[in-house]
Each structure stands twice: as C-alpha cells, then as structure tokens.
Short mmCIF file of C-alpha atoms in Angstrom, two decimals:
data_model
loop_
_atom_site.label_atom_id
_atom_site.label_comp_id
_atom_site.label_asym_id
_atom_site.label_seq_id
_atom_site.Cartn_x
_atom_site.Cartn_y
_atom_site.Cartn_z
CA UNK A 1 110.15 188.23 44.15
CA UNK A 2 108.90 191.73 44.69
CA UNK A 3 110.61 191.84 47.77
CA UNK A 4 114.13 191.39 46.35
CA UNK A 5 113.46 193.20 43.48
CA UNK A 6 112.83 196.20 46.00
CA UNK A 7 115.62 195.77 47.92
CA UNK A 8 118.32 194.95 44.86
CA UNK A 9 116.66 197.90 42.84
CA UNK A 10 117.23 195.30 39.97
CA UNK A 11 114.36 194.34 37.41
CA UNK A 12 113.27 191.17 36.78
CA UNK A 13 115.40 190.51 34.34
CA UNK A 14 118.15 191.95 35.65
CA UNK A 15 117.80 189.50 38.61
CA UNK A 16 117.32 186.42 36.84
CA UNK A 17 119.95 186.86 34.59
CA UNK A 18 122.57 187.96 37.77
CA UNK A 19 121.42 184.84 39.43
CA UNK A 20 122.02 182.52 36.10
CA UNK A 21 125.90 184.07 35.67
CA UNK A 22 126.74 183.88 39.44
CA UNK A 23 125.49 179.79 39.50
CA UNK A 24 127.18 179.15 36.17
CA UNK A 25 130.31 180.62 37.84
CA UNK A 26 129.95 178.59 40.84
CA UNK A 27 128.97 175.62 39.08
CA UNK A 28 132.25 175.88 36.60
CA UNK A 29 134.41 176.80 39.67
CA UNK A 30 134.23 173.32 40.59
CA UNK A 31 135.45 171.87 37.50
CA UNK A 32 138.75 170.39 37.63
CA UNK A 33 138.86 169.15 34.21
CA UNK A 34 138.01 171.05 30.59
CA UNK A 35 137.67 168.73 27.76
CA UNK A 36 137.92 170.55 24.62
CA UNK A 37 138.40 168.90 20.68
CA UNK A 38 141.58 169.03 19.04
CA UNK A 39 140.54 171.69 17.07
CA UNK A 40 139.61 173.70 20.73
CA UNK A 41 143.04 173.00 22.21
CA UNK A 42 145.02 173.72 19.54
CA UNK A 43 143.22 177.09 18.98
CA UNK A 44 143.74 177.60 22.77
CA UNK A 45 147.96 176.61 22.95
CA UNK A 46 148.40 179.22 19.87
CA UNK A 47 146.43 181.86 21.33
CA UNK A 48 148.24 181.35 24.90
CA UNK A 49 151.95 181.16 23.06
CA UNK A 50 151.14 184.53 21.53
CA UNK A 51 153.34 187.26 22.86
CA UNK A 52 150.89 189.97 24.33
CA UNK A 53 150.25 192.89 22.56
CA UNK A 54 152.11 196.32 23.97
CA UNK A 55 150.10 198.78 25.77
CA UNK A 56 151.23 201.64 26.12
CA UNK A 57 148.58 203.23 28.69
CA UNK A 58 150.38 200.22 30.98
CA UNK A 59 153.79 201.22 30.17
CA UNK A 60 153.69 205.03 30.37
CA UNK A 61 151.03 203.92 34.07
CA UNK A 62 154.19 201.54 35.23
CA UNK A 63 156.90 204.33 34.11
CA UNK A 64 154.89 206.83 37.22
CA UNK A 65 156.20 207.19 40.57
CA UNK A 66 154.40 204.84 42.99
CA UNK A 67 151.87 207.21 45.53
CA UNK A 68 153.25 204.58 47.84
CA UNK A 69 156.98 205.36 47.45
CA UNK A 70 158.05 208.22 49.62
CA UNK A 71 159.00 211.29 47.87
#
C-alpha cells in the first residue's frame, strides 16, 4: 500500500475511496436494467420532460466565432 500511495501521491483515503467510485462505476456500467418504484419513475419522467433551463454563458459561448472556422 505504501508503494502506491508513493507513486499516486494520494493518501489513504484518497485511494480507497478512488478505488470504491471507479468499481461502483464499473460494476453499474454493466447494468442493463434500473428498477426504480413508481414514485422513482415518475419523479424521473417529470424531471426528464422539463424544458432545460437557459444559460446564457452557453448562448453568448455558441454566439463566438469557431477558432476552427477560417477567418
């Protein structure tokens, strides 16, 4: 453990917890199927139908020239 610790620069904690979030992530990756109560889903379909909110940061980013368009 020393060893890796040494050579991520990470702490213990920091390690364990990385390791924990990158198997969770694997181990959901592989899921095909989400059950979720009635309550859950219905929650979820509202919050999906809602019309995102405007951001203007995105807007005024989009209205830029492109640095790949040739001026």
């Amino acid at each position: 453990m020393r060893r890796v610790l040494d050579a991520t620069g990470m702490s213990l904690n920091e390690y364990v917890v990385s390791c924990a979030v990158s198997t969770a992530t694997n181990d959901l990756a592989d899921r095909q199927v989400f059950v979720l109560e009635p309550d859950a889903w219905n929650e979820l379909q509202e919050i999906l139908g809602r019309p995102p909110a405007p951001n203007l940061r995105i807007t005024a980013l989009l209205g830029e020239p492109s640095t790949l368009e040739s001026e």
